[in-house]
Coordinates of C-alpha atoms in Angstrom, one line a residue:
M1 CA 4.1 -3.3 -28.1
K2 CA 2.6 -6.5 -27.2
K3 CA -0.3 -6.5 -24.8
K4 CA -0.7 -9.0 -22.0
M5 CA -4.4 -9.7 -21.2
L6 CA -6.2 -11.4 -18.4
A7 CA -10.1 -11.6 -18.6
L8 CA -11.8 -11.9 -15.2
V9 CA -15.5 -12.2 -16.0
M10 CA -18.0 -11.3 -13.3
A11 CA -21.6 -12.3 -14.0
G12 CA -21.7 -10.3 -17.3
T13 CA -20.1 -7.2 -15.6
L14 CA -16.7 -6.0 -14.7
V15 CA -14.9 -6.9 -11.4
S16 CA -13.3 -3.6 -11.9
G17 CA -15.1 -0.8 -10.1
L18 CA -16.8 -3.1 -7.7
L19 CA -13.6 -4.2 -6.1
A20 CA -11.1 -1.4 -5.5
G21 CA -7.4 -1.8 -4.8
C22 CA -3.8 -0.8 -4.9
G23 CA -1.1 -0.6 -7.4
G24 CA 1.8 1.4 -8.7
T25 CA 1.4 5.1 -8.3
G26 CA 4.5 6.7 -9.7
T27 CA 6.7 7.3 -12.7
T28 CA 10.3 6.6 -13.5
T29 CA 12.6 9.2 -14.8
D30 CA 16.1 8.3 -16.3
S31 CA 19.0 10.7 -16.7
A32 CA 17.7 11.7 -20.2
G33 CA 14.3 12.7 -18.6
T34 CA 12.2 10.2 -20.4
T35 CA 9.1 8.8 -18.5
A36 CA 7.6 5.4 -18.4
G37 CA 4.4 4.7 -16.5
T38 CA 4.8 1.8 -14.0
A39 CA 1.6 0.1 -15.2
G40 CA 2.2 0.5 -18.9
E41 CA -0.7 1.6 -21.1
P42 CA -4.1 2.5 -19.5
S43 CA -6.3 -0.6 -18.9
T44 CA -8.8 -1.3 -21.7
L45 CA -12.2 -2.3 -20.4
S46 CA -15.0 -4.0 -22.3
A47 CA -18.5 -5.1 -21.3
D48 CA -17.3 -8.5 -20.0
A49 CA -13.6 -8.4 -19.5
M50 CA -10.7 -6.2 -18.5
T51 CA -7.1 -6.1 -19.8
L52 CA -3.8 -5.1 -18.4
A53 CA -1.6 -3.6 -21.0
V54 CA 2.1 -3.9 -20.1
D55 CA 5.2 -3.1 -22.1
D56 CA 6.6 -6.4 -23.2
G57 CA 10.2 -5.0 -22.9
G58 CA 12.3 -5.3 -19.8
S59 CA 13.3 -8.9 -19.8
V60 CA 17.0 -9.6 -20.3
A61 CA 18.6 -12.9 -21.3
G62 CA 22.0 -14.3 -20.4
K63 CA 24.7 -14.7 -23.0
E64 CA 27.1 -17.7 -23.7
G65 CA 25.4 -19.8 -20.9
K66 CA 25.6 -17.0 -18.3
K67 CA 22.6 -16.1 -16.1
T68 CA 21.5 -12.6 -15.7
K69 CA 21.3 -11.4 -12.1
L70 CA 19.7 -8.5 -10.1
N71 CA 21.3 -7.7 -6.8
C72 CA 18.9 -5.5 -4.7
T73 CA 17.9 -4.7 -1.2
G74 CA 15.0 -5.2 1.1
G75 CA 14.0 -5.1 4.8
N76 CA 14.9 -7.7 7.4
V77 CA 13.0 -11.0 7.6
T78 CA 13.7 -14.1 9.6
E79 CA 11.3 -16.5 8.1
L80 CA 9.4 -17.0 4.8
G81 CA 6.3 -19.0 5.7
P82 CA 3.3 -18.2 3.4
F83 CA 0.7 -18.0 6.3
T84 CA 2.4 -16.1 9.0
N85 CA 3.2 -12.5 8.0
V86 CA 1.8 -10.3 5.1
G87 CA 3.4 -6.9 6.1
A88 CA 4.8 -5.0 3.1
G89 CA 8.4 -5.9 3.9
H90 CA 7.5 -9.5 4.2
M91 CA 5.4 -9.6 1.1
Q92 CA 8.2 -8.3 -0.9
Y93 CA 10.2 -11.5 -0.3
R94 CA 7.4 -13.9 -0.2
G95 CA 5.8 -12.5 -3.4
V96 CA 8.7 -13.6 -5.5
V97 CA 8.1 -17.2 -4.8
Y98 CA 4.5 -17.5 -3.6
M99 CA 1.6 -16.3 -5.9
K100 CA -1.3 -14.2 -4.6
L101 CA -4.9 -15.3 -5.2
A102 CA -5.4 -11.8 -6.8
Y103 CA -3.9 -8.4 -6.9
W104 CA -5.1 -4.9 -7.9
V105 CA -3.9 -2.1 -10.1
G106 CA -6.1 0.9 -9.3
N107 CA -9.6 -0.4 -9.5
D108 CA -8.8 -3.3 -11.7
M109 CA -8.2 -6.8 -10.5
Y110 CA -5.7 -9.4 -11.9
S111 CA -4.9 -13.0 -11.1
D112 CA -2.2 -15.2 -12.6
C113 CA -3.7 -18.4 -11.0
A114 CA -7.5 -17.8 -11.6
E115 CA -9.1 -18.2 -15.0
S116 CA -12.1 -16.2 -13.6
I117 CA -13.4 -14.6 -10.4
E118 CA -17.1 -14.2 -10.2
Q119 CA -18.9 -12.2 -7.6
V120 CA -22.0 -14.2 -7.0
D121 CA -23.6 -11.7 -4.6
D122 CA -22.5 -9.1 -2.0
Y123 CA -21.0 -11.8 0.1
S124 CA -19.9 -14.7 -2.1
Y125 CA -17.2 -15.1 -4.7
R126 CA -16.5 -18.0 -7.1
I127 CA -12.9 -18.7 -8.0
K128 CA -12.1 -20.9 -11.0
L129 CA -8.5 -21.8 -11.2
Y130 CA -6.4 -22.4 -14.3
D131 CA -6.0 -26.1 -15.1
G132 CA -2.4 -27.5 -15.0
I133 CA -0.9 -25.4 -12.2
Y134 CA 2.0 -27.1 -10.5
D135 CA 4.8 -25.9 -8.1
S136 CA 8.5 -26.0 -8.4
N137 CA 8.5 -29.5 -6.7
G138 CA 6.2 -30.7 -9.5
N139 CA 3.2 -31.0 -7.2
P140 CA -0.2 -30.0 -8.8
F141 CA -2.3 -27.1 -7.4
D142 CA -6.1 -27.3 -7.6
A143 CA -9.3 -26.3 -5.7
S144 CA -8.6 -28.6 -2.8
D145 CA -5.2 -26.8 -2.3
L146 CA -6.9 -23.4 -2.3
V147 CA -9.3 -24.6 0.3
F148 CA -6.4 -25.9 2.3
C149 CA -4.6 -22.6 2.1
L150 CA -7.6 -20.5 3.2
E151 CA -8.3 -22.9 6.1
E152 CA -4.7 -23.1 7.2
I153 CA -4.4 -19.3 7.3
K154 CA -7.5 -19.1 9.5
N155 CA -6.3 -21.9 11.8
I156 CA -2.9 -20.3 12.3
G157 CA -4.6 -17.0 13.0
K158 CA -1.9 -14.5 12.3
I159 CA -3.4 -12.8 9.3
S160 CA -6.5 -10.8 10.4
Y161 CA -7.9 -10.3 6.9
H162 CA -9.0 -13.9 6.7
R163 CA -11.2 -13.8 9.9
Q164 CA -14.0 -12.5 7.7
I165 CA -14.2 -15.7 5.7
E166 CA -17.4 -17.4 6.8
K167 CA -17.3 -20.5 4.5
V168 CA -15.2 -22.1 1.8
E169 CA -16.7 -24.7 -0.4
Q170 CA -15.0 -26.8 -3.2
E171 CA -17.4 -27.1 -6.1
D172 CA -15.2 -29.1 -8.4
D173 CA -11.5 -29.8 -9.1
L174 CA -10.9 -26.2 -10.2
T175 CA -13.7 -24.2 -8.5
V176 CA -14.1 -22.8 -5.0
L177 CA -17.0 -20.7 -3.6
I178 CA -15.9 -18.3 -0.8
T179 CA -18.5 -16.6 1.4
L180 CA -17.6 -13.6 3.6
D181 CA -19.4 -12.4 6.7
N182 CA -19.7 -8.8 5.5
N183 CA -20.3 -6.8 2.3
L184 CA -17.6 -4.2 2.6
S185 CA -16.1 -3.2 -0.7
S186 CA -12.5 -3.8 0.7
S187 CA -13.1 -7.2 2.2
F188 CA -12.5 -9.5 -0.7
R189 CA -9.6 -7.4 -1.9
D190 CA -8.0 -7.4 1.5
F191 CA -7.9 -11.1 2.0
A192 CA -7.3 -12.1 -1.7
D193 CA -4.4 -9.8 -2.0
K194 CA -3.0 -11.3 1.2
T195 CA -3.5 -14.9 0.4
L196 CA -0.2 -16.6 -0.6
L197 CA -0.7 -20.0 -2.3
V198 CA 1.1 -23.3 -1.9
T199 CA 0.3 -26.9 -2.6
K200 CA -0.8 -28.9 0.4
E201 CA 1.6 -31.6 -0.5
S202 CA 4.7 -29.4 -0.5
Y203 CA 3.6 -27.5 2.6
E204 CA 3.0 -30.6 4.7
A205 CA 6.4 -32.0 3.6
S206 CA 8.1 -28.9 5.1
P207 CA 9.3 -29.5 8.7
D208 CA 8.8 -25.8 9.5
G209 CA 5.8 -24.6 7.5
M210 CA 8.1 -23.4 4.7
A211 CA 9.8 -20.9 7.1
T212 CA 13.1 -21.7 5.6
D213 CA 12.4 -23.7 2.5
P214 CA 9.5 -22.0 0.6
V215 CA 8.0 -23.7 -2.4
G216 CA 5.5 -21.9 -4.7
F217 CA 4.4 -21.9 -8.2
T218 CA 5.6 -18.5 -9.5
Q219 CA 8.5 -18.3 -12.0
Y220 CA 11.0 -18.4 -9.2
K221 CA 12.3 -20.8 -6.6
V222 CA 14.4 -20.0 -3.5
T223 CA 17.9 -21.5 -3.7
S224 CA 19.3 -19.9 -0.6
F225 CA 17.9 -18.1 2.5
I226 CA 20.0 -16.8 5.4
P227 CA 17.6 -15.2 7.9
S228 CA 18.4 -11.4 8.5
S229 CA 20.9 -11.6 5.7
S230 CA 19.8 -12.6 2.2
V231 CA 17.5 -14.5 -0.1
V232 CA 18.5 -15.9 -3.5
Y233 CA 15.9 -16.8 -6.1
E234 CA 16.4 -18.7 -9.4
K235 CA 14.1 -18.8 -12.4
V236 CA 12.5 -22.2 -12.7
E237 CA 13.2 -24.2 -16.0
D238 CA 9.6 -25.4 -16.5
Y239 CA 7.0 -22.9 -15.5
W240 CA 3.5 -24.2 -15.6
Q241 CA 1.9 -21.2 -17.5
K242 CA 2.9 -21.7 -21.1
D243 CA 0.7 -18.8 -22.5
E244 CA 2.9 -15.7 -22.0
S245 CA -0.1 -13.5 -22.6
K246 CA -1.5 -14.6 -19.3
I247 CA 1.5 -13.7 -17.2
T248 CA 0.9 -10.1 -15.8
R249 CA 3.4 -7.6 -14.7
H250 CA 3.5 -8.7 -11.0
Y251 CA 4.7 -12.1 -12.0
E252 CA 7.2 -11.4 -14.8
A253 CA 10.6 -13.1 -14.6
N254 CA 12.9 -10.6 -16.1
V255 CA 16.3 -11.9 -14.9
D256 CA 17.5 -15.4 -14.2
V257 CA 18.7 -14.8 -10.6
I258 CA 17.6 -12.3 -7.9
E259 CA 19.6 -11.8 -4.8
M260 CA 18.0 -9.7 -2.1
H261 CA 20.3 -8.3 0.6
M262 CA 18.9 -7.3 4.0
L263 CA 21.2 -4.3 4.5
T264 CA 20.3 -2.1 7.5
E265 CA 22.6 0.8 7.0
A266 CA 22.1 3.4 4.2
A267 CA 25.9 3.7 3.9
Q268 CA 26.1 0.0 2.9
K269 CA 23.5 0.6 0.1
V270 CA 25.2 3.7 -1.1
S271 CA 28.5 1.8 -1.2
G272 CA 27.0 -1.2 -3.0
L273 CA 25.5 1.0 -5.7
Q274 CA 28.7 2.9 -6.3
T275 CA 30.8 -0.3 -6.5
G276 CA 28.3 -2.1 -8.8
D277 CA 27.6 -4.8 -6.2
L278 CA 24.0 -3.6 -6.2
Q279 CA 21.8 -2.7 -9.1
L280 CA 18.7 -1.5 -7.1
A281 CA 18.3 -0.2 -3.5
N282 CA 15.6 1.4 -1.5
E283 CA 15.3 3.3 1.8
L284 CA 18.6 5.2 1.4
G285 CA 17.2 8.3 2.9
Y286 CA 16.6 11.6 1.0
V287 CA 20.1 13.1 1.7
N288 CA 21.8 10.0 0.4
V289 CA 19.6 9.9 -2.7
T290 CA 20.6 13.4 -3.7
Q291 CA 24.3 12.4 -4.3
F292 CA 23.1 10.2 -7.3
Q293 CA 21.1 13.0 -8.9
G294 CA 22.4 14.1 -12.3
N295 CA 24.6 11.1 -12.6
P296 CA 23.9 9.3 -16.0
D297 CA 25.1 6.0 -14.5
F298 CA 22.2 5.9 -12.2
M299 CA 18.3 6.1 -12.3
I300 CA 16.2 7.6 -9.5
D301 CA 12.6 6.4 -9.2
E302 CA 10.2 8.4 -7.0
Q303 CA 6.8 7.1 -6.3
L304 CA 4.2 8.4 -3.8
N305 CA 4.0 6.1 -0.8
I306 CA 0.2 5.8 -0.5
S307 CA 0.3 4.5 3.0
D308 CA 2.4 7.5 4.2
C309 CA -0.4 10.1 4.2
L310 CA 0.0 12.0 7.5
A311 CA -2.8 14.2 8.9
L312 CA -3.7 16.3 11.9
F313 CA -7.0 15.7 13.8
F314 CA -8.8 17.5 16.6
N315 CA -10.1 15.9 19.7
M316 CA -13.8 16.5 19.1
T317 CA -15.1 15.3 22.4
D318 CA -16.1 17.6 25.2
Q319 CA -12.6 17.1 26.6
G320 CA -11.0 18.8 23.6
A321 CA -10.2 22.5 24.0
C322 CA -11.0 23.2 20.3
A323 CA -14.1 21.0 19.9
D324 CA -16.6 23.9 20.4
D325 CA -14.6 26.6 18.7
L326 CA -14.6 26.5 14.9
A327 CA -12.6 29.7 14.5
L328 CA -9.9 28.3 16.8
R329 CA -9.7 25.1 14.7
Q330 CA -9.5 27.1 11.5
A331 CA -6.8 29.3 12.9
I332 CA -4.7 26.3 14.0
L333 CA -5.0 24.7 10.5
Y334 CA -4.0 27.8 8.6
A335 CA -1.0 28.4 11.0
I336 CA 0.6 25.1 10.0
D337 CA 3.1 25.1 7.2
K338 CA 2.6 21.8 5.4
Q339 CA 5.5 22.4 3.0
E340 CA 7.9 22.9 5.9
L341 CA 6.7 19.6 7.4
L342 CA 7.3 17.8 4.1
D343 CA 10.6 19.4 3.6
S344 CA 11.8 18.0 6.9
Q345 CA 11.2 14.5 5.7
G346 CA 12.1 14.7 2.0
L347 CA 10.1 14.9 -1.3
G348 CA 6.4 14.3 -1.9
E349 CA 3.3 16.4 -2.0
T350 CA 1.3 18.4 0.4
L351 CA -2.2 17.2 0.9
K352 CA -5.5 18.8 -0.3
D353 CA -7.5 16.0 1.4
F354 CA -6.7 13.3 4.0
S355 CA -5.4 11.1 1.1
C356 CA -3.0 12.0 -1.7
S357 CA -3.8 12.9 -5.3
V358 CA -3.2 9.4 -6.7
Y359 CA -5.8 7.7 -4.6
N360 CA -8.8 6.1 -6.4
G361 CA -11.8 8.5 -5.9
F362 CA -9.7 11.6 -5.4
N363 CA -11.4 14.6 -7.0
E364 CA -8.8 16.6 -8.9
E365 CA -10.8 19.8 -8.6
W366 CA -9.7 19.8 -5.0
L367 CA -6.1 20.5 -6.2
T368 CA -7.2 24.1 -7.2
K369 CA -9.2 24.8 -4.0
D370 CA -8.2 26.0 -0.5
A371 CA -7.4 23.2 1.9
Y372 CA -6.3 25.3 4.9
D373 CA -3.2 26.2 2.9
Y374 CA -0.5 27.9 5.0
N375 CA -1.7 31.5 5.8
P376 CA -0.4 32.8 9.1
E377 CA -2.0 36.2 8.7
K378 CA -5.4 34.6 8.3
A379 CA -4.7 32.4 11.2
K380 CA -4.1 35.5 13.3
E381 CA -7.4 37.1 12.2
L382 CA -9.4 33.9 13.0
L383 CA -7.7 33.6 16.4
K384 CA -9.2 37.0 17.2
E385 CA -12.6 35.7 16.3
S386 CA -12.3 32.7 18.5
H387 CA -12.8 32.2 22.2
Y388 CA -9.1 31.5 22.7
N389 CA -7.6 33.0 25.9
G390 CA -4.1 31.7 25.8
E391 CA -4.7 28.3 27.4
P392 CA -2.3 25.5 26.4
I393 CA -3.3 23.5 23.3
R394 CA -2.0 20.0 23.7
L395 CA -0.4 18.3 20.6
L396 CA -0.3 14.6 20.9
S397 CA 2.7 12.9 19.1
S398 CA 4.4 9.6 18.9
A399 CA 8.0 9.4 20.3
T400 CA 9.4 8.3 17.0
E401 CA 11.9 10.8 15.5
I402 CA 9.7 11.6 12.5
Y403 CA 6.7 12.4 14.6
K404 CA 8.7 14.3 17.1
T405 CA 10.2 16.5 14.3
L406 CA 6.8 17.2 12.9
A407 CA 5.4 18.0 16.4
E408 CA 8.3 20.5 16.9
I409 CA 7.5 22.2 13.7
I410 CA 3.8 22.5 14.4
T411 CA 4.4 23.8 17.9
A412 CA 6.6 26.5 16.5
N413 CA 4.1 27.3 13.7
L414 CA 1.3 27.7 16.3
Q415 CA 3.4 29.7 18.7
S416 CA 4.4 32.1 16.0
V417 CA 0.7 33.2 15.6
G418 CA 0.0 33.4 19.3
I419 CA -1.2 30.0 20.2
N420 CA 0.3 28.3 23.2
C421 CA 1.1 24.8 22.0
E422 CA 2.4 22.0 24.3
M423 CA 3.7 18.7 23.1
V424 CA 2.4 15.5 24.6
V425 CA 4.8 12.7 23.5
R426 CA 3.9 9.0 23.9
E427 CA 6.2 6.0 23.3
A428 CA 5.4 4.1 20.1
A429 CA 3.8 1.1 21.9
A430 CA 1.3 3.3 23.8
W431 CA 0.7 5.4 20.7
T432 CA -0.3 2.4 18.6
S433 CA -2.9 1.2 21.1
A434 CA -4.2 4.6 21.9
T435 CA -7.9 5.1 21.7
F436 CA -8.4 8.5 20.5
A437 CA -12.1 9.0 20.9
S438 CA -11.9 8.4 24.7
A439 CA -8.5 9.9 25.3
Q440 CA -8.5 13.1 27.4
E441 CA -4.9 14.0 27.2
Y442 CA -4.8 15.9 23.9
D443 CA -6.5 18.6 21.8
I444 CA -4.8 17.9 18.4
A445 CA -3.0 14.8 17.2
I446 CA -0.8 13.8 14.3
K447 CA -2.0 10.6 12.8
G448 CA -1.7 8.6 9.6
A449 CA -4.7 8.6 7.3
G450 CA -3.3 6.6 4.5
Y451 CA -4.4 3.2 3.5
A452 CA -2.4 0.6 1.5
S453 CA -5.3 0.0 -0.9
G454 CA -4.9 3.5 -2.3
N455 CA -8.8 4.0 -2.1
I456 CA -10.2 7.1 -0.8
E457 CA -13.1 5.4 0.9
D458 CA -10.7 3.4 3.1
S459 CA -9.0 6.6 4.1
Y460 CA -12.4 8.1 5.0
K461 CA -13.2 5.1 7.1
K462 CA -10.4 6.2 9.4
V463 CA -11.6 9.7 9.3
G464 CA -15.4 9.5 9.9
S465 CA -16.6 5.9 10.4
D466 CA -17.9 4.9 13.9
T467 CA -16.7 1.3 13.2
V468 CA -13.2 2.3 14.2
S469 CA -14.1 4.3 17.3
D470 CA -14.1 3.1 20.9
I471 CA -17.1 5.3 21.7
P472 CA -20.4 4.2 19.9
G473 CA -21.8 6.9 17.6
T474 CA -18.6 8.9 17.2
T475 CA -15.8 9.2 14.7
F476 CA -12.3 7.9 15.5
F477 CA -11.6 11.3 17.1
G478 CA -14.8 11.5 19.1
W479 CA -17.0 13.7 16.8
K480 CA -20.7 13.1 17.0
N481 CA -21.8 13.9 13.4
Q482 CA -24.2 11.3 12.2
E483 CA -24.2 12.7 8.6
L484 CA -20.5 12.2 8.3
I485 CA -20.6 8.8 10.0
D486 CA -23.4 7.5 7.7
L487 CA -21.6 8.7 4.6
C488 CA -18.2 7.2 5.6
N489 CA -20.0 3.9 6.4
E490 CA -22.0 4.0 3.1
V491 CA -18.9 4.4 0.8
T492 CA -17.2 1.3 2.2
V493 CA -19.9 -1.1 1.2
I494 CA -20.0 -2.7 -2.3
G495 CA -21.6 -0.3 -4.7
G496 CA -21.8 2.4 -2.0
M497 CA -19.1 4.8 -3.2
T498 CA -20.1 7.6 -5.5
P499 CA -18.3 10.9 -6.4
E500 CA -21.1 12.7 -4.9
K501 CA -20.7 11.1 -1.5
I502 CA -16.9 11.5 -1.6
N503 CA -17.4 15.2 -2.2
Q504 CA -19.8 15.5 0.6
I505 CA -17.4 13.8 3.0
H506 CA -14.6 16.1 1.9
D507 CA -16.8 19.3 2.3
I508 CA -18.1 18.3 5.7
C509 CA -14.5 17.8 7.0
Y510 CA -13.4 21.1 5.4
E511 CA -16.3 23.2 6.5
N512 CA -16.1 22.0 10.0
A513 CA -12.3 22.0 10.2
V514 CA -12.1 18.7 12.0
G515 CA -8.6 18.2 10.7
M516 CA -6.5 18.2 7.5
G517 CA -4.1 16.1 5.5
L518 CA -0.5 17.2 6.0
Y519 CA 1.7 15.5 3.4
C520 CA 2.5 12.3 1.6
T521 CA 6.2 11.3 0.9
Y522 CA 7.9 9.7 -2.0
T523 CA 9.4 6.2 -1.8
Q524 CA 12.7 6.6 -3.6
Y525 CA 14.7 4.0 -5.4
V526 CA 18.2 4.3 -6.8
A527 CA 19.2 1.9 -9.5
S528 CA 22.0 1.4 -12.1
G529 CA 21.5 3.2 -15.3
D530 CA 20.5 0.0 -17.2
V531 CA 17.4 -0.4 -15.0
T532 CA 14.5 1.4 -16.8
D533 CA 11.6 0.8 -14.5
V534 CA 10.8 -0.2 -10.9
W535 CA 7.4 -1.9 -10.3
Q536 CA 6.0 -0.5 -7.0
Y537 CA 3.0 -2.4 -5.6
G538 CA 1.3 -0.4 -2.9
T539 CA 4.3 0.3 -0.5
Y540 CA 6.9 -2.1 -1.7
Y541 CA 8.6 -2.9 -5.0
V542 CA 8.5 -6.2 -6.8
P543 CA 12.1 -7.2 -7.8
N544 CA 11.2 -9.8 -10.5
A545 CA 9.1 -7.2 -12.3
T546 CA 12.0 -4.7 -12.7
H547 CA 12.6 -3.7 -16.3
F548 CA 16.0 -3.4 -17.9
K549 CA 17.7 -2.1 -21.0
P550 CA 18.5 -4.7 -23.6
D551 CA 22.3 -4.4 -23.0
Y552 CA 21.9 -5.2 -19.3
A553 CA 25.0 -7.3 -18.4
V554 CA 25.2 -8.3 -14.8
Y555 CA 25.6 -12.1 -14.5
A556 CA 25.6 -14.6 -11.7
Q557 CA 29.0 -16.1 -10.8

């Protein structure tokens, strides 16, 4: 096995650990039951550098002049501009042609365009680019282009992560100093991971901001784009990075041609897989995936969707019926069957915290401890100890089908132990803009607690920080607990997260029964049997990083 290494030196110490982030979280199982980790071997860290070890297999070459091709699926997009949308569905397409400033696997940072990234202080970062970068038009990319990208993103104003950039300074032809307006541990990661890079010359030559004619400097170029239909990528003949050891997993080019189809119906994806018109598909739905199980001609890949951690929280203001009754809150939590909730949506894991077990910072000891695991008899005992007198407990839910299904199950669970639960359903638009701390219409609410970074401190920011509340001095759900607020704020700053603080936050939430995690679902992929590994990054897969068996033989026409 050949190891691909990238050293990112940070003032004599590792960038790893100071900057946390996201990455693949699952494993791939083929019909024979063999398992291949999505990130290859564990990262090897030294005093001044870190390395990403990746299986060098997976690339397939055409035969007799033919070009290998991957036909796969993705969500719907109508434009491909680099500075307009960085949602997961959009990044999946854009990331094949545009290179990120940096990306993360676990707590380790990688960049295919930067020779080094140095954290100068809590607010400033020095980026030194590789010399000799050029895009598929042949235009060079240097420090002035990086400055242009960052300024253009801020000027367009559609990507919120870049608003925290206070100053960008070009120090020489390859070096840029970036200063942020805060010292949160997630800040540099959030904007660097969402910065897609282009040359100023190619961008300004595009009449529509590369919305329909994207040009980047990865190993692929776009040869066809039909909005809401398909994107075709072809491998460039002259890639600027000649040292293969510096090409990381995210930017591999394992087939010559990639054609991504924006299919909206699961039936279309199932049919495409069965006929061989597709080699990889996602978002088929749990029921449709089951029909491929046990078939040696297909591989099913299941990876935890780190953003899809759902939780239940109490209204802890004086308007909440449960706010002053610990026994009632505990009774409600024990009455909820988390496994039944998960089973209604597919496969995954029930939660022992507000985040799932693959999050960075998750304490594996929690897996063996009680987390208000389903116990209706205990719920009934606690209900007797409470001050509950049969008054309605209002359960706030979004009107989406998933949330409505969950709310119906929770309502039935609570009623089965003697709690009068009433659903309060709000349309999705109103739900998204709801301010939970000041809301007076609910007692308990279903709400996401996941975060795309896969870092537990980011999840806890949602749970206990006052920076996301509309009432000063309270958590998102209106609880005035200064110890929790301080801890949740402390773990989000650079160097502030420690295992001790994480355990304290977990224990405060459990002992006070302010809520609990419910479940996290798998993202499921179905692929032809000669696909060996799907590279999932956060909440989306990276098609060009797909690995194949050596005898893969799908060719472009």
